[in-house]
Coordinates of C-alpha atoms and ligand atoms in Angstrom, one line a residue:
X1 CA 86.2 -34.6 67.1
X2 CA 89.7 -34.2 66.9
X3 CA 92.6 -34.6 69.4
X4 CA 95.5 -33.1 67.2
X5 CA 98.1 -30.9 69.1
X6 CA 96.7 -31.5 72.3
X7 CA 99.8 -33.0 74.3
X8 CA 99.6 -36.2 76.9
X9 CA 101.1 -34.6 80.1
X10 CA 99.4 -36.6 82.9
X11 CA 96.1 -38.8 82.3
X12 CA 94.0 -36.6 83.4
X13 CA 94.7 -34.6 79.7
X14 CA 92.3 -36.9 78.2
X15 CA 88.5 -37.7 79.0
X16 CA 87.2 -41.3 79.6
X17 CA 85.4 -40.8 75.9
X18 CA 88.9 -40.0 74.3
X19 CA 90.6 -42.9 76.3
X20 CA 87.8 -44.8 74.8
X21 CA 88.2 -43.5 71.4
X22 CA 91.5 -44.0 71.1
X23 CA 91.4 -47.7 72.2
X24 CA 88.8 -48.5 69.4
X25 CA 91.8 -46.9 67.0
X26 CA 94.3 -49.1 68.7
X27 CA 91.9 -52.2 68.3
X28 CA 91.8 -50.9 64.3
X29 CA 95.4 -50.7 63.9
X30 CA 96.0 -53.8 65.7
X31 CA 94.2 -55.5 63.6
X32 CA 95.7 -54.3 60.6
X33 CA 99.4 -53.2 61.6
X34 CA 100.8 -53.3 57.6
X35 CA 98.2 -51.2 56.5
X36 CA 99.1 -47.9 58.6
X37 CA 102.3 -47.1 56.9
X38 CA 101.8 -43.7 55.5
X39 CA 99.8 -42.3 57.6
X40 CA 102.2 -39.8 59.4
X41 CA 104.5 -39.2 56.3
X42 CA 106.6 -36.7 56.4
X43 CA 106.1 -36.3 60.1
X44 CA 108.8 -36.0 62.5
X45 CA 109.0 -37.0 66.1
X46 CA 111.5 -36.3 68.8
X47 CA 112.3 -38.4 71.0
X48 CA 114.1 -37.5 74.0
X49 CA 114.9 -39.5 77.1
X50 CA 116.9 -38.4 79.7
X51 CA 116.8 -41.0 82.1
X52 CA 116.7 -44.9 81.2
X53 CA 114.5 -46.8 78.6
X54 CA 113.9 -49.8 77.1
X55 CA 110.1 -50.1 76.0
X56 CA 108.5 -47.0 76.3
X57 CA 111.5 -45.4 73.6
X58 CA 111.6 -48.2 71.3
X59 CA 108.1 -49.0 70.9
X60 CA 107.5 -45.1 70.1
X61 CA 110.2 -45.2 67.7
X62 CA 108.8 -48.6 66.3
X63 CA 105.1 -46.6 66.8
X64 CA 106.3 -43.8 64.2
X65 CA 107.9 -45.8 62.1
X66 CA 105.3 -48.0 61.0
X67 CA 103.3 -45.1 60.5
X68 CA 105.9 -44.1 58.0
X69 CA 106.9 -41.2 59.8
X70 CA 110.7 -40.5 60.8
X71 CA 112.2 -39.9 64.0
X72 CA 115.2 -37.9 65.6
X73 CA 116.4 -39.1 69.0
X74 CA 119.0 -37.8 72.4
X75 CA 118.9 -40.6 74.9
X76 CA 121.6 -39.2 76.9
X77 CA 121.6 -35.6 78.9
X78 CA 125.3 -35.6 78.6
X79 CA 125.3 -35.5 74.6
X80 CA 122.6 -32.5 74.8
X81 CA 122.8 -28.4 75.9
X82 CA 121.4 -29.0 78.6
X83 CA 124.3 -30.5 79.9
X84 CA 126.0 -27.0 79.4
X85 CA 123.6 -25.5 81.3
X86 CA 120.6 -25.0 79.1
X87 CA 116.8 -24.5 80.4
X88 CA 114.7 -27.0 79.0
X89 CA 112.5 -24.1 77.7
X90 CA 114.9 -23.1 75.5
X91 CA 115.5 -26.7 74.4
X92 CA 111.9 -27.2 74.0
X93 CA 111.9 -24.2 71.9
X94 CA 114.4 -25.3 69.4
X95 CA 113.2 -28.4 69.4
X96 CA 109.7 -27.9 68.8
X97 CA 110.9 -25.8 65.7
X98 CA 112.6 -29.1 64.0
X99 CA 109.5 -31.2 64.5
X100 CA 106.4 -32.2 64.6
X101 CA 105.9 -33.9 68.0
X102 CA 108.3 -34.4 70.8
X103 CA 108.2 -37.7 73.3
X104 CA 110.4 -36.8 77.0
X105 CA 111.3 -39.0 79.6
X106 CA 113.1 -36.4 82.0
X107 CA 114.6 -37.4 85.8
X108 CA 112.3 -33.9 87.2
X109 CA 108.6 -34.2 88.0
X110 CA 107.1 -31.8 86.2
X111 CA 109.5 -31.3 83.2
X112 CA 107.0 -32.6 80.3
X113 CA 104.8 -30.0 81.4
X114 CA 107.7 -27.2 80.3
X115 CA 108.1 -28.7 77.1
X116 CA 104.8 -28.9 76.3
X117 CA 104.8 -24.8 77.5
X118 CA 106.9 -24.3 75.1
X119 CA 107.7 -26.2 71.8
X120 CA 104.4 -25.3 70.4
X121 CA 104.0 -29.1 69.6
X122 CA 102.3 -31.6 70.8
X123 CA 104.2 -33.5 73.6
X124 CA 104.1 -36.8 75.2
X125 CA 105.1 -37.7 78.7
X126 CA 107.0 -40.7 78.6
X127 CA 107.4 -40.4 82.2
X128 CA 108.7 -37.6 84.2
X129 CA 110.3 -38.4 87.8
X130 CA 108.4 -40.2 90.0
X131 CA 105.6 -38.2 89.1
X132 CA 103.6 -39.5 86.1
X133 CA 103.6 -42.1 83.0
X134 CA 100.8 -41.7 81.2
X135 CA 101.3 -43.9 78.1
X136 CA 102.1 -47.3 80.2
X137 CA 98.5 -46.5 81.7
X138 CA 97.0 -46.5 78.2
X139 CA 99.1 -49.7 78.0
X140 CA 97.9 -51.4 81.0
X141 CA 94.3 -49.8 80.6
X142 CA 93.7 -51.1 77.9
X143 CA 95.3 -54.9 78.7
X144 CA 93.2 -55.1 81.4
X145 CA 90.2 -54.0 79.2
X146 CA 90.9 -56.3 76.0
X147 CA 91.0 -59.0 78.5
X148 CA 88.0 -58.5 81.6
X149 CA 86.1 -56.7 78.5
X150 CA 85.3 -53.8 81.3
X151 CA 87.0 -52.1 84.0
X152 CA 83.8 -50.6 86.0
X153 CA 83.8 -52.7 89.4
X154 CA 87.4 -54.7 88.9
X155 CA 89.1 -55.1 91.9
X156 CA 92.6 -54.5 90.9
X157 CA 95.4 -55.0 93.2
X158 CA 98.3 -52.5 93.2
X159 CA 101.4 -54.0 94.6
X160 CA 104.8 -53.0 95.9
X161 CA 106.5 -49.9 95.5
X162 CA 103.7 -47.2 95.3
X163 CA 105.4 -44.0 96.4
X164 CA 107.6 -43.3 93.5
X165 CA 106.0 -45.4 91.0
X166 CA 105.3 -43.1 88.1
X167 CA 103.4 -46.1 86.4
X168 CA 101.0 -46.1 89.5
X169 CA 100.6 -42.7 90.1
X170 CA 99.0 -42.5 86.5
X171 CA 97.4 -46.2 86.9
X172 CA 95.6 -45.2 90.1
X173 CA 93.7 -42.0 88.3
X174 CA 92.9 -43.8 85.2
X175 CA 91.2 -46.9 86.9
X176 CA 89.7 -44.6 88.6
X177 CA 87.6 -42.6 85.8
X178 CA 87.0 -45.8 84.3
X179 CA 85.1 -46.9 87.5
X180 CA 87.3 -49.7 88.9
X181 CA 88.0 -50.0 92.9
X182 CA 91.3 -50.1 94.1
X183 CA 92.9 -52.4 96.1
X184 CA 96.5 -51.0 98.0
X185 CA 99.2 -53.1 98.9
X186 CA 102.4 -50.6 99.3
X187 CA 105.9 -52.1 100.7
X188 CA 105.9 -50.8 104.1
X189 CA 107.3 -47.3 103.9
X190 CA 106.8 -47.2 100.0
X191 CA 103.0 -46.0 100.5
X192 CA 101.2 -43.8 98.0
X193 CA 101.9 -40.3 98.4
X194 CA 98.9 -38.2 100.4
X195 CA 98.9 -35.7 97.4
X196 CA 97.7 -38.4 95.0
X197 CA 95.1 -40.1 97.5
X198 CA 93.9 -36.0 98.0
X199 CA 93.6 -36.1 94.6
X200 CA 91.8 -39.6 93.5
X201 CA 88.7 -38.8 96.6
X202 CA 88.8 -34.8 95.9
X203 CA 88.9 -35.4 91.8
X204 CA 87.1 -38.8 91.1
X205 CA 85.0 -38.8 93.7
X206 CA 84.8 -42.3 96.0
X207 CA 85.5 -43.5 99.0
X208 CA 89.2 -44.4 100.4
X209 CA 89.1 -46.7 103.6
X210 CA 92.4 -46.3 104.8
X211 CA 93.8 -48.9 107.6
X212 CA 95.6 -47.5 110.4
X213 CA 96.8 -51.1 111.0
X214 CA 97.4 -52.5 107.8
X215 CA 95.2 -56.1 107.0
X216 CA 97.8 -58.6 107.8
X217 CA 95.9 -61.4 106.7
X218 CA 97.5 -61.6 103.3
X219 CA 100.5 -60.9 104.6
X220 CA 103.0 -64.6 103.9
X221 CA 102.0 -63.9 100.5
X222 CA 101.5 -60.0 99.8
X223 CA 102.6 -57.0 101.7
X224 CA 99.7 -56.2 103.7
X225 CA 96.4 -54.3 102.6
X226 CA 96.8 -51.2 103.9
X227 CA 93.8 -49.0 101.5
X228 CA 90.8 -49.9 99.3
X229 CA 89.7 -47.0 97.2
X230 CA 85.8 -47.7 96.1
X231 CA 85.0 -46.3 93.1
X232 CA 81.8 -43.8 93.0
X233 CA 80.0 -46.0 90.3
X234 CA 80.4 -49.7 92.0
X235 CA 77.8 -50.7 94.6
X236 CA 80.2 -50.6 97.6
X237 CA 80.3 -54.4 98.1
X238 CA 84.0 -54.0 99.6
X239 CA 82.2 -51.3 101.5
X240 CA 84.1 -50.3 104.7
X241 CA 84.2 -54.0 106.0
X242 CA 85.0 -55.8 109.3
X243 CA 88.1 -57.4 108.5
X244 CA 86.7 -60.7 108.2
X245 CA 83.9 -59.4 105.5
X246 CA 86.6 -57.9 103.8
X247 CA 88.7 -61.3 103.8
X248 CA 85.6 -63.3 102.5
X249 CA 84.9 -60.3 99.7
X250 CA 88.3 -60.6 98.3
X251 CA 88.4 -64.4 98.0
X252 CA 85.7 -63.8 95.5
X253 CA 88.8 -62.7 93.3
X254 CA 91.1 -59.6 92.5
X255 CA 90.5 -59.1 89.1
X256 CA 94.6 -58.3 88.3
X257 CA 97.6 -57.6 90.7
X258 CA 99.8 -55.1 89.3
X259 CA 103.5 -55.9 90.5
X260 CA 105.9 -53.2 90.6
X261 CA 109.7 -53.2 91.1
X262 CA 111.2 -51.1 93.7
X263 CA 112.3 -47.8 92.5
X264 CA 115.7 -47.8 93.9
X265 CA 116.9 -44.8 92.1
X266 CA 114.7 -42.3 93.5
X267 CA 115.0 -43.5 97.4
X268 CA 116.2 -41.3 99.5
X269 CA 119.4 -42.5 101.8
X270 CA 118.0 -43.0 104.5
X271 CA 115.9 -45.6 102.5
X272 CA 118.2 -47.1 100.6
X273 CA 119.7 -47.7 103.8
X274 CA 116.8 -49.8 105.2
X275 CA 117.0 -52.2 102.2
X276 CA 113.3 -52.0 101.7
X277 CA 114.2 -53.7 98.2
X278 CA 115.5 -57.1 100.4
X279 CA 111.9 -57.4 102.0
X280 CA 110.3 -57.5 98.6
X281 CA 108.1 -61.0 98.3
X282 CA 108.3 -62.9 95.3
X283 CA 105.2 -63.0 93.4
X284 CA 105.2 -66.5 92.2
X285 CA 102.9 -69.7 91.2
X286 CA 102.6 -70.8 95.1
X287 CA 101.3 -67.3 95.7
X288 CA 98.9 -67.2 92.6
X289 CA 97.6 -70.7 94.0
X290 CA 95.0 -69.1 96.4
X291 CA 91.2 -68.7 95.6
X292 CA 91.4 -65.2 95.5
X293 CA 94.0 -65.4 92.3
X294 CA 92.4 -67.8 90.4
X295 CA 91.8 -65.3 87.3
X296 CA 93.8 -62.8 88.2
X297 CA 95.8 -60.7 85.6
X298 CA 99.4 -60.5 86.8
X299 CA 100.9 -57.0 85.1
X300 CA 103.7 -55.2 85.5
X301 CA 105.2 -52.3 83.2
X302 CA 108.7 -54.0 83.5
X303 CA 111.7 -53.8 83.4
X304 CA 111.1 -57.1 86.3
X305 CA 114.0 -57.4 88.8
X306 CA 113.6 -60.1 92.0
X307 CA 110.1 -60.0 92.2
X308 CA 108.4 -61.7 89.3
X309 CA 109.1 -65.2 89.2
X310 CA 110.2 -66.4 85.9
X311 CA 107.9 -69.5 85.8
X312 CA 104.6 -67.3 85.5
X313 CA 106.0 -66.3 82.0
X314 CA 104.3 -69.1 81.0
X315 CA 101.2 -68.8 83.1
X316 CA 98.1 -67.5 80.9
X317 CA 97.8 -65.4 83.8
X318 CA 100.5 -63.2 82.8
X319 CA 100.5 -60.2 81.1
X320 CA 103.3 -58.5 81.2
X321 CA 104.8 -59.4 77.9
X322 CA 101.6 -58.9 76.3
X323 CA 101.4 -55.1 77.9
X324 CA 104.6 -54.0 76.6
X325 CA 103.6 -55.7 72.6
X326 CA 100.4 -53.6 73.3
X327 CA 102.4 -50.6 73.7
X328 CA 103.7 -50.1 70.1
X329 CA 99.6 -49.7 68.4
X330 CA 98.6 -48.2 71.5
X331 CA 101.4 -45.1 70.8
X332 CA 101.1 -45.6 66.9
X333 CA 97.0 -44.8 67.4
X334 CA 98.2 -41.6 69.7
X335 CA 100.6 -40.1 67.8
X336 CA 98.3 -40.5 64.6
X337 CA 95.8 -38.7 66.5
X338 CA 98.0 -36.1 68.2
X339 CA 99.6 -35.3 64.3
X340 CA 95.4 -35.1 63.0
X341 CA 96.1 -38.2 61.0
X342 CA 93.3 -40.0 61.9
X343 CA 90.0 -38.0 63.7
X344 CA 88.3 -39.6 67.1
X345 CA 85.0 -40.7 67.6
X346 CA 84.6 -39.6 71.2
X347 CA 81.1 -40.5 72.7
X348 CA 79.4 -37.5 74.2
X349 CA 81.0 -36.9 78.1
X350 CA 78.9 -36.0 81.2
X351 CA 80.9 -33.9 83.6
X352 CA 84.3 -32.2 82.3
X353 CA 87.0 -32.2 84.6
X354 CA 87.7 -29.4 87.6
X355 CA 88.7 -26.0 86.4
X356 CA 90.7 -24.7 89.3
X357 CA 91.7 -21.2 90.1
X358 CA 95.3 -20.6 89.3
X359 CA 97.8 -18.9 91.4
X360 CA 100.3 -17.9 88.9
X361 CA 102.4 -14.8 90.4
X362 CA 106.5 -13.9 90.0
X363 CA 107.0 -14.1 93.3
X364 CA 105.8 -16.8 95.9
X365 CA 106.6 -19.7 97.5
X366 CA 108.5 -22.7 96.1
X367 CA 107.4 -25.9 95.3
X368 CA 107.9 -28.1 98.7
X369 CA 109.3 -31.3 96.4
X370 CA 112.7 -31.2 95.5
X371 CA 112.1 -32.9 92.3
X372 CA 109.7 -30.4 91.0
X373 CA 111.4 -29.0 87.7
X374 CA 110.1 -25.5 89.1
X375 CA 112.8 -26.2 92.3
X376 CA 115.4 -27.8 90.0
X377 CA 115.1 -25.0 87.3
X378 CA 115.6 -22.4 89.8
X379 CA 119.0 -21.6 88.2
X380 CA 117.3 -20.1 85.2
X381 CA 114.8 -18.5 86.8
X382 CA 112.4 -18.6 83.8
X383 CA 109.8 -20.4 85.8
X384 CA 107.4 -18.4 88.0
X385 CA 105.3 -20.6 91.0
X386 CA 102.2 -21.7 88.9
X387 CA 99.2 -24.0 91.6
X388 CA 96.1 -24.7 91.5
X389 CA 93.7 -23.4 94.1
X390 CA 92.1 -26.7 95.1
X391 CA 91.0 -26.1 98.5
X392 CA 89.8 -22.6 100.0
X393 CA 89.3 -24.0 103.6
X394 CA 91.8 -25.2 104.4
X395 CA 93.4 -23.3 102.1
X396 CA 95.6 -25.7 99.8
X397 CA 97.7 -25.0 96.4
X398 CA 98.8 -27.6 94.1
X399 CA 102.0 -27.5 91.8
X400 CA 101.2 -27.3 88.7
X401 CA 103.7 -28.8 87.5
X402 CA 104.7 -31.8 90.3
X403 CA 101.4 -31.5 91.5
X404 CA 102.5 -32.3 95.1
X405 CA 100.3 -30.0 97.0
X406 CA 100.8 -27.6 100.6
X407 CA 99.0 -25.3 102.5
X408 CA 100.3 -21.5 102.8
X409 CA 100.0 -20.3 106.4
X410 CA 100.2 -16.6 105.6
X411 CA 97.6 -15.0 103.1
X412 CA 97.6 -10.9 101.5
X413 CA 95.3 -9.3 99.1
X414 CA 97.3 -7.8 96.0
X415 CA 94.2 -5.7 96.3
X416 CA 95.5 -3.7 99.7
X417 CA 93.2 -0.9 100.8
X418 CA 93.3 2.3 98.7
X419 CA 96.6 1.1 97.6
X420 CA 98.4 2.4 100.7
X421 CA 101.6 1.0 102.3
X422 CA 99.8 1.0 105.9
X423 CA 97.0 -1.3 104.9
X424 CA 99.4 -3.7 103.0
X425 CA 98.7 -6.6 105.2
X426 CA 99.3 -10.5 105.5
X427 CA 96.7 -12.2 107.5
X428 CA 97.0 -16.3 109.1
X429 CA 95.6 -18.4 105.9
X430 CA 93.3 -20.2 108.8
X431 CA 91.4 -16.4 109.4
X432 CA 88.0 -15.8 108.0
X433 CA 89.5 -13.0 106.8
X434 CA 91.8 -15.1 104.1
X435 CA 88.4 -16.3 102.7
X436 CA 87.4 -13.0 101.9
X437 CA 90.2 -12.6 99.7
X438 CA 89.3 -13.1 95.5
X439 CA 91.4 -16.0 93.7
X440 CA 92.9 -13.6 91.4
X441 CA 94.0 -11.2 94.3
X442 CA 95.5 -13.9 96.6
X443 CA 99.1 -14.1 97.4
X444 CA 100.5 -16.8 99.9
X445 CA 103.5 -16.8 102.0
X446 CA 105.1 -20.0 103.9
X447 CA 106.2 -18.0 106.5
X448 CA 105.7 -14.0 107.9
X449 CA 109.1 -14.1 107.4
X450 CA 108.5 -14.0 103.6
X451 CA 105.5 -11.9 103.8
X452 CA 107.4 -9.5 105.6
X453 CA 110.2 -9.3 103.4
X454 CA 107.7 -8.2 100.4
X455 CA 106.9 -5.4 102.5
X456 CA 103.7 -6.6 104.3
X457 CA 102.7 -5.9 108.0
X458 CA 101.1 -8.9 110.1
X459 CA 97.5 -8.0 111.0
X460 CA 95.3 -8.6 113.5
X461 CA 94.5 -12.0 112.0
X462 CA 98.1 -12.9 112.3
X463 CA 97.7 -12.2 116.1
X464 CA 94.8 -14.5 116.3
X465 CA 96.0 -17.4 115.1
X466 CA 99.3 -17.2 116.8
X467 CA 97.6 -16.4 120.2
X468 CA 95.4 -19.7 119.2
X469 CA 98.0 -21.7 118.5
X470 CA 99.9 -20.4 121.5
X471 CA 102.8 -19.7 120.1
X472 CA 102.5 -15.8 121.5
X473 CA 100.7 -14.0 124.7
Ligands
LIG1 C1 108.5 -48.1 84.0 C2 109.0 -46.6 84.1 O1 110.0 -46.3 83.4 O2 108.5 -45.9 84.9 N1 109.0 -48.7 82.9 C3 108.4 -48.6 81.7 O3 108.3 -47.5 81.1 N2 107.8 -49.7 81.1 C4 108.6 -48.8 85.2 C5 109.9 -49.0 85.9 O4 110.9 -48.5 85.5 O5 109.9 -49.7 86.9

């Protein structure tokens, strides 16, 4: 099978088999790095990165390179058209007519998913916003897998700054199609966002046990435990635990602790006014002395600031150097098979993943996050509202392009009664009558406000819910 021009948006775009496959090309190509020159000759790649880089651009760059191919680069908005005001469509377009294969790192969640839209090449997300960074999974995947020779039923710690984490927003899905359980430990106030835990229990089935007092036992050393995802496939030996049980569990051993840095340039103010970056712990050998650390993998995608300790460089434990080393035959094996130089073997798959209902219309509400490149691109008005239907009851839309999800209150029918302005209604999206209503038909509205500016009356099943809720006689 073959994985040429499909694109790498978020991890979800590839199956466990094709994770797998390409790790046994990545194991190839390590093992013979000289040999691979050639392979994507006369192949161009863009690369593109709009916000800062260190590893992820140069060990593409390095990645093409030694597979003989060439590569143009803009590392810096202000040098590009889209500084004067250009959509990134129309960059996308004219880029994807130069090349071969484009690589973006863009500041708004969502943006890789334009360019793939549009260039007509295939596209890799090398990390867009705090939304996703797919090839630093593949990275640390396959790090933790080269080293605990499986992931199923690894307890793997994710640590620090796990709301706008990119790196852990991708993490978090892959472990959990590769069957690992998951164990949370979020600087207070820097939890994961509730679209991506909707996600993880709705998509990859499991069990999240979420502490509405955080486990402070831990808590000199990490922040505290606040969520343990279980994967679906692992015999729930964390399973919903007494503290204490859950205490004697873990000293049995966290498999790896994934340390990130805070993300200080995506706080808002009123974070960045509370310092959260101050109360950072040090992960350091004292820490690592427990029980429970004893053969723990310590990763993190780096760049490092306060809260590695430099003396675990030399630890075995460590990994982080080794993770970023992986990254250049972990990019060379997917751009070889993005380009069709090299064909997968990808083991047959059980279930394929969800296909949702989309709600794709040119008028509707906006994205709720701010740093969805659907909000940002407004400007240019080239990009409709696209969602997923992912819920019917209640009835809840994600972006598809930030994937931060929201539930209408108002529904309508495109499909009004005999076409007639009097039956053109908007009913409460709570009614039984907004279940009625066909995917393809459906039309949402954030507020009767909006519904009635399209032209739509309230109908009894407005009433209903507002008498219900109380907020009329
Ligand atoms: C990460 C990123 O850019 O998201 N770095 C990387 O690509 N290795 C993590 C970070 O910046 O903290």
């Amino acid at each position: 099978m073959t994985l040429a021009n499909r694109s790498l948006v978020t991890i979800d775009d590839f199956s466990y088999g094709e994770i797998e496959a390409l790790f046994n090309l990545t194991d190839e190509m390590s093992g013979a790095m000289d040999e691979q020159y050639g392979l994507c000759h006369g192949k161009i790649m863009a690369s593109l990165f709009f916000e800062p880089s260190t590893r992820t651009r140069l060990s593409f760059e390095t990645a093409m390179h030694r597979l003989g191919g060439s590569v143009i680069t803009a590392a810096d908005v202000g040098a590009t058209s889209l500084a004067k005001g250009e959509s990134i469509a129309d960059m996308a377009r004219v880029v994807g007519s130069y090349v071969d294969m484009i690589v973006i790192r863009h500041p708004w969640e969502g943006a890789a998913k334009v360019v793939a839209d549009y260039s007509g090449v295939p596209v890799i997300n090398a990390g867009d916003g705090g939304h996703q960074h797919p090839t630093q999974t593949l990275c640390d995947l396959y790090t933790i897998k080269k080293e605990k020779k499986t992931l199923k039923g690894l307890k793997i710690g994710l640590w620090g700054d796990l709301k706008y984490g990119r790196t852990i927003h991708s993490l978090i899905f892959a472990l959990a199609k590769f069957g690992a359980n998951i164990l949370f430990y979020p600087t207070p106030g820097l939890e994961v966002p509730e679209h991506v835990l909707e996600k993880l229990t709705m998509e990859y089935g499991g069990e999240l046990e979420k502490y509405a007092t955080p486990d402070t036992a831990s808590k000199e050393k990490l922040f505290p435990l606040d969520a343990i995802y279980l994967t679906p496939s692992s015999p729930h030996q964390l399973a919903m635990m007494p503290d204490v049980n859950l205490q004697v569990e873990l000293k049995t051993g966290i498999d790896a602790l994934y340390v990130t840095r805070p993300q200080k340039e995506r706080f808002s103010a009123a974070e960045k006014g509370e310092e959260l970056r101050e109360k950072y712990p040090v992960v350091d050998k004292k820490l690592l002395r427990g029980r429970e650390f004893k053969k723990t993998l310590v990763m993190h995608p780096l760049p490092r600031v306060d809260e590695l300790a430099l003396e675990l460089d030399t630890d075995p434990r460590s990994m982080y150097f080794k993770q970023a080393a992986r990254g250049v035959p972990v990019r060379m094996s997917l751009i070889a098979l993005l380009l069709g130089a090299k064909d997968a073997a990808i083991p047959q798959e059980a279930a394929p993943s969800i296909a949702y209902p989309v709600y794709r219309r040119d008028y509707g509400p906006r994205c709720p996050n701010q740093r969805c490149v659907s909000v940002q691109e407004t400007e240019v008005k080239y990009l409709k509202p696209e969602y997923k239907i992912v819920n019917r009851n209640p009835l809840t839309l994600r972006c598809a392009y930030c994937e931060h999800g929201f539930e209408p209150e108002y529904v309508a029918s495109s499909d009004w009664h005999e076409g007639k302005t009097a039956t053109k209604k908007y009913h409460s999206a709570s009614s039984h009558w907004a279940d009625k209503i066909r995917p393809e038909n459906l039309i949402v509205f954030r507020s009767n406000q909006d519904a009635e500016t399209l032209g739509f009356k309230p109908s009894r099943y407005v009433k209903i819910r507002r008498r219900r809720k109380g907020t009329q006689k």
